[in-house]
CSV table of C-alpha atoms and ligand atoms in Angstrom, one decimal:
chain,number,residue,atom,x,y,z
B,1,MET,CA,0.0,0.0,-0.1
B,2,THR,CA,1.2,3.4,-0.8
B,3,ILE,CA,1.2,6.2,1.9
B,4,PRO,CA,-1.6,8.5,1.3
B,5,LYS,CA,-0.9,11.9,-0.4
B,6,ILE,CA,-2.1,14.8,1.7
B,7,ASP,CA,-4.2,17.4,0.0
B,8,VAL,CA,-2.8,20.8,0.6
B,9,PRO,CA,-5.2,23.8,1.0
B,10,ILE,CA,-5.5,26.5,-1.8
B,11,TYR,CA,-5.9,30.1,-1.2
B,12,ASP,CA,-6.8,33.0,-3.3
B,13,ILE,CA,-4.4,36.0,-3.2
B,14,THR,CA,-4.8,39.3,-5.0
B,15,LEU,CA,-1.7,40.9,-6.6
B,16,PRO,CA,-1.1,44.5,-5.5
B,17,SER,CA,-0.2,45.9,-8.8
B,18,THR,CA,-2.9,44.5,-11.0
B,19,GLY,CA,-5.8,43.5,-8.6
B,20,LYS,CA,-5.7,40.1,-10.3
B,21,THR,CA,-6.5,37.1,-8.0
B,22,ILE,CA,-4.4,34.0,-8.3
B,23,LYS,CA,-4.5,30.6,-6.4
B,24,ILE,CA,-1.7,29.6,-4.3
B,25,ARG,CA,-0.8,26.6,-2.0
B,26,PRO,CA,1.4,26.7,1.1
B,27,PHE,CA,4.9,25.5,0.8
B,28,VAL,CA,5.6,22.3,2.0
B,29,VAL,CA,8.4,21.0,4.4
B,30,LYS,CA,10.8,20.1,1.6
B,31,GLU,CA,10.4,23.8,0.3
B,32,GLU,CA,10.8,25.3,3.6
B,33,LYS,CA,14.1,23.4,4.0
B,34,LEU,CA,15.3,24.7,0.7
B,35,LEU,CA,14.6,28.3,1.7
B,36,LEU,CA,16.3,27.9,5.0
B,37,MET,CA,19.3,26.6,3.4
B,38,ALA,CA,19.5,29.2,0.9
B,39,ILE,CA,19.3,32.0,3.7
B,40,GLU,CA,21.9,30.3,5.7
B,41,SER,CA,24.2,30.2,2.7
B,42,LYS,CA,24.0,34.1,2.7
B,43,ASP,CA,24.7,33.8,-1.1
B,44,ASN,CA,22.3,36.3,-2.5
B,45,GLU,CA,21.9,34.6,-5.8
B,46,ASN,CA,20.9,31.4,-4.2
B,47,ILE,CA,18.3,33.1,-2.0
B,48,ILE,CA,16.9,34.8,-4.9
B,49,LYS,CA,16.8,31.7,-7.3
B,50,THR,CA,15.4,29.5,-4.4
B,51,THR,CA,12.8,32.1,-3.4
B,52,LYS,CA,11.6,32.4,-7.2
B,53,GLN,CA,11.6,28.5,-7.4
B,54,VAL,CA,9.3,28.1,-4.4
B,55,ILE,CA,6.9,30.8,-5.4
B,56,ASN,CA,6.7,29.3,-8.7
B,57,ASN,CA,6.0,25.8,-7.3
B,58,CYS,CA,3.3,27.2,-5.0
B,59,ILE,CA,1.3,29.1,-7.7
B,60,VAL,CA,-1.6,26.8,-8.5
B,61,SER,CA,-3.3,28.9,-11.1
B,62,GLY,CA,-2.7,32.0,-12.9
B,63,ASP,CA,-0.3,32.9,-15.7
B,64,LEU,CA,2.7,34.5,-14.0
B,65,ASP,CA,6.1,35.3,-15.0
B,66,LEU,CA,8.0,36.4,-11.8
B,67,GLU,CA,10.8,37.9,-14.0
B,68,LYS,CA,8.5,40.3,-15.5
B,69,MET,CA,6.2,41.1,-12.4
B,70,PRO,CA,7.2,44.3,-10.3
B,71,PHE,CA,9.3,43.3,-7.4
B,72,PHE,CA,6.8,44.3,-4.8
B,73,ASP,CA,4.4,41.7,-6.1
B,74,VAL,CA,6.9,39.1,-5.8
B,75,ASP,CA,7.5,40.2,-2.1
B,76,TYR,CA,3.9,40.3,-1.3
B,77,LEU,CA,3.4,36.8,-2.8
B,78,PHE,CA,6.3,35.4,-0.6
B,79,ILE,CA,4.8,37.0,2.5
B,80,ALA,CA,1.5,35.6,1.8
B,81,LEU,CA,3.1,32.1,1.2
B,82,ARG,CA,5.0,32.4,4.5
B,83,ALA,CA,1.9,33.3,6.4
B,84,LYS,CA,0.0,30.3,4.9
B,85,SER,CA,2.7,27.9,5.2
B,86,ILE,CA,4.6,28.7,8.6
B,87,GLY,CA,2.2,31.0,10.4
B,88,GLU,CA,1.0,34.6,10.4
B,89,ASN,CA,3.0,35.6,13.5
B,90,ILE,CA,6.6,36.1,13.9
B,91,GLU,CA,8.1,36.8,17.3
B,92,THR,CA,11.0,38.9,17.4
B,93,SER,CA,13.0,41.3,19.5
B,94,TYR,CA,14.5,44.6,19.1
B,95,VAL,CA,16.8,46.9,21.0
B,96,CYS,CA,15.5,50.2,22.3
B,97,ASN,CA,17.6,53.2,20.8
B,98,ASN,CA,15.6,55.8,22.7
B,99,LEU,CA,17.9,58.4,24.4
B,100,VAL,CA,17.3,58.5,28.2
B,101,ASP,CA,19.5,61.3,29.7
B,102,GLY,CA,21.6,61.4,26.3
B,103,ILE,CA,22.3,57.7,26.7
B,104,LYS,CA,20.8,55.0,24.4
B,105,CYS,CA,18.4,53.1,26.4
B,106,GLY,CA,19.4,49.6,25.2
B,107,GLY,CA,16.5,47.9,26.7
B,108,VAL,CA,15.4,44.7,24.8
B,109,PHE,CA,11.7,44.3,23.9
B,110,ASP,CA,9.7,41.7,22.1
B,111,ALA,CA,7.2,42.4,19.4
B,112,VAL,CA,4.8,40.1,17.5
B,113,ILE,CA,4.8,40.9,13.6
B,114,ASP,CA,1.5,39.8,12.3
B,115,ILE,CA,2.4,39.4,8.5
B,116,SER,CA,-1.2,39.0,7.5
B,117,ASN,CA,-1.2,42.9,8.1
B,118,CYS,CA,1.3,43.2,5.1
B,119,VAL,CA,0.4,46.0,2.8
B,120,ILE,CA,2.2,47.7,-0.2
B,121,GLU,CA,2.6,51.3,0.4
B,122,LYS,CA,2.4,53.3,-2.9
B,123,LYS,CA,3.2,56.9,-3.0
B,124,ASP,CA,0.3,58.9,-4.5
B,125,ASP,CA,2.2,61.4,-6.5
B,126,ILE,CA,4.6,58.9,-8.3
B,127,THR,CA,4.3,59.2,-12.0
B,128,MET,CA,5.5,56.8,-14.7
B,129,ASP,CA,5.8,59.5,-17.2
B,130,ILE,CA,8.7,61.7,-16.7
B,131,ASN,CA,9.5,64.8,-18.9
B,132,ILE,CA,13.3,65.3,-19.1
B,133,SER,CA,13.4,68.4,-21.2
B,134,GLY,CA,11.3,69.8,-24.1
B,135,LYS,CA,10.3,66.9,-26.3
B,136,ILE,CA,12.3,64.2,-24.4
B,137,SER,CA,10.3,62.2,-21.9
B,138,ILE,CA,10.8,58.7,-20.4
B,139,LYS,CA,8.4,56.2,-19.7
B,140,MET,CA,9.2,54.3,-16.4
B,141,LYS,CA,8.3,50.7,-15.3
B,142,TYR,CA,8.8,49.1,-11.9
B,143,PRO,CA,11.9,46.9,-11.5
B,144,SER,CA,11.8,43.2,-11.2
B,145,TYR,CA,12.5,41.1,-8.1
B,146,SER,CA,15.8,39.8,-9.3
B,147,ILE,CA,17.1,43.3,-10.1
B,148,MET,CA,16.0,44.7,-6.9
B,149,LYS,CA,17.4,42.0,-4.8
B,150,MET,CA,20.7,41.6,-6.7
B,151,ILE,CA,21.7,45.1,-6.3
B,152,THR,CA,23.5,44.8,-3.0
B,153,GLY,CA,27.1,44.1,-2.2
B,154,ASN,CA,30.1,46.2,-2.8
B,155,GLU,CA,28.8,48.7,-5.2
B,156,SER,CA,28.3,52.4,-4.0
B,157,ASN,CA,24.9,53.7,-3.4
B,158,PHE,CA,25.3,55.9,-6.5
B,159,GLN,CA,26.3,52.8,-8.7
B,160,LYS,CA,23.4,50.9,-7.2
B,161,LYS,CA,21.0,53.7,-7.9
B,162,ILE,CA,22.0,54.0,-11.6
B,163,ARG,CA,21.6,50.4,-12.0
B,164,ILE,CA,18.1,50.6,-10.7
B,165,ILE,CA,17.3,53.6,-12.8
B,166,SER,CA,18.4,52.1,-15.8
B,167,SER,CA,16.3,48.9,-15.3
B,168,CYS,CA,13.2,51.1,-14.6
B,169,ILE,CA,13.3,52.9,-18.0
B,170,ASP,CA,10.8,51.4,-20.3
B,171,ARG,CA,11.1,53.7,-23.4
B,172,ILE,CA,12.4,57.0,-24.2
B,173,THR,CA,10.6,59.3,-26.5
B,174,ASN,CA,12.1,62.3,-28.4
B,175,GLY,CA,9.3,63.9,-30.4
B,176,ASP,CA,7.8,61.3,-32.5
B,177,LYS,CA,10.7,58.9,-31.9
B,178,THR,CA,10.6,56.1,-29.7
B,179,TYR,CA,13.6,54.2,-28.2
B,180,SER,CA,12.6,51.1,-26.4
B,181,SER,CA,15.1,50.2,-23.5
B,182,LYS,CA,15.0,46.4,-24.5
B,183,ASP,CA,16.7,47.3,-27.9
B,184,TYR,CA,19.8,48.7,-25.9
B,185,SER,CA,22.4,47.2,-23.6
B,186,LYS,CA,22.7,47.9,-19.9
B,187,GLU,CA,26.0,49.8,-20.6
B,188,GLU,CA,24.2,52.1,-23.2
B,189,MET,CA,21.3,52.7,-20.7
B,190,VAL,CA,23.7,53.6,-18.0
B,191,GLU,CA,25.8,55.9,-20.4
B,192,PHE,CA,22.4,57.5,-21.3
B,193,ILE,CA,21.7,58.2,-17.4
B,194,GLU,CA,25.3,59.6,-16.7
B,195,GLY,CA,24.8,61.9,-19.8
B,196,LEU,CA,22.0,63.6,-18.1
B,197,THR,CA,22.0,66.9,-16.2
B,198,SER,CA,21.9,66.7,-12.4
B,199,GLU,CA,18.4,68.3,-12.5
B,200,GLN,CA,17.2,65.6,-15.1
B,201,TYR,CA,18.7,62.9,-13.1
B,202,LYS,CA,17.0,63.8,-10.0
B,203,LYS,CA,13.6,63.4,-11.8
B,204,LEU,CA,14.5,59.8,-12.4
B,205,GLU,CA,16.0,59.3,-9.1
B,206,SER,CA,12.9,60.5,-7.2
B,207,PHE,CA,11.0,57.5,-9.0
B,208,VAL,CA,13.3,54.9,-7.6
B,209,ASP,CA,13.5,56.7,-4.2
B,210,ASN,CA,9.6,56.4,-4.0
B,211,LEU,CA,9.1,52.9,-5.2
B,212,PRO,CA,6.3,51.0,-3.7
B,213,SER,CA,7.4,48.6,-1.0
B,214,PHE,CA,5.8,46.4,1.6
B,215,ALA,CA,5.3,47.3,5.1
B,216,ILE,CA,4.0,45.5,8.1
B,217,GLU,CA,3.4,47.6,11.2
B,218,SER,CA,3.8,46.4,14.8
B,219,ASN,CA,4.1,47.6,18.5
B,220,GLY,CA,6.1,46.7,21.2
B,221,THR,CA,6.9,48.4,24.7
B,222,CYS,CA,10.4,48.7,26.1
B,223,PRO,CA,10.4,47.4,29.6
B,224,LYS,CA,13.2,49.6,30.5
B,225,CYS,CA,11.9,53.1,29.6
B,226,GLY,CA,8.5,52.1,28.9
B,227,PHE,CA,8.3,53.7,25.4
B,228,GLU,CA,5.9,52.4,23.1
B,229,HIS,CA,7.6,51.6,19.8
B,230,LYS,CA,6.0,51.6,16.4
B,231,ILE,CA,7.7,49.3,14.3
B,232,LYS,CA,7.9,48.8,10.5
B,233,TYR,CA,9.1,45.7,9.3
B,234,THR,CA,10.8,45.2,5.9
B,235,ASP,CA,13.3,42.6,6.0
B,236,PHE,CA,12.3,39.5,4.3
B,237,THR,CA,15.0,37.1,5.3
B,238,ARG,CA,13.6,37.5,8.8
B,239,PHE,CA,10.3,35.6,7.8
B,240,PHE,CA,12.0,32.4,8.8
B,241,GLN,CA,12.8,33.2,12.4
L,301,ZN,ZN1,13.8,51.8,26.1
């Protein structure tokens, strides 16, 4: 006799960018183990690859391309999967940085993060169409998960930002001519950005500084100084604690 296969529950989840509903299943122990191993390896590429692989496994219906989706949809999906698979609450502790008589309090307090409270925060005034000068305007797009997570490591903040900006450019129009970013190499896009004036660059920079991101809010009281902390939680690797 073969061991019975256990049915896993299926959940509906609505994607923040499009409002489209897809069906997911929780990840199973084997997949959780893969994720933990990836996080322990501290190898960013491995973490991204494994996360995407597990998310793909868990999508039961819906035609999704994780490479093309905006990064915050993938974050959101992953957090939803974590909630359905391991649990909605994460217990964590923080060190209180309040100044008490000019000295950091240092008290340790516990907080429970309820990840089912995850929201994607979008700034209202963010525009996808940026006028650069006169007839030249740029149509922006949200960067992918791989790009957002890979841009870490040894690069300076300025270099990172230029790489993110270059991956956010969908097309450039100059009067009646349109240049699609996919027809140009990464180097050509970086060169284009580096050739902008500071004022023009700032318009693009403002787009990436105000990208949507996930946020989970929680509270915790420091037992030492009694301060009620409001915590904003944004670190996805800690979802496995
Ligand atoms: Zn304190």
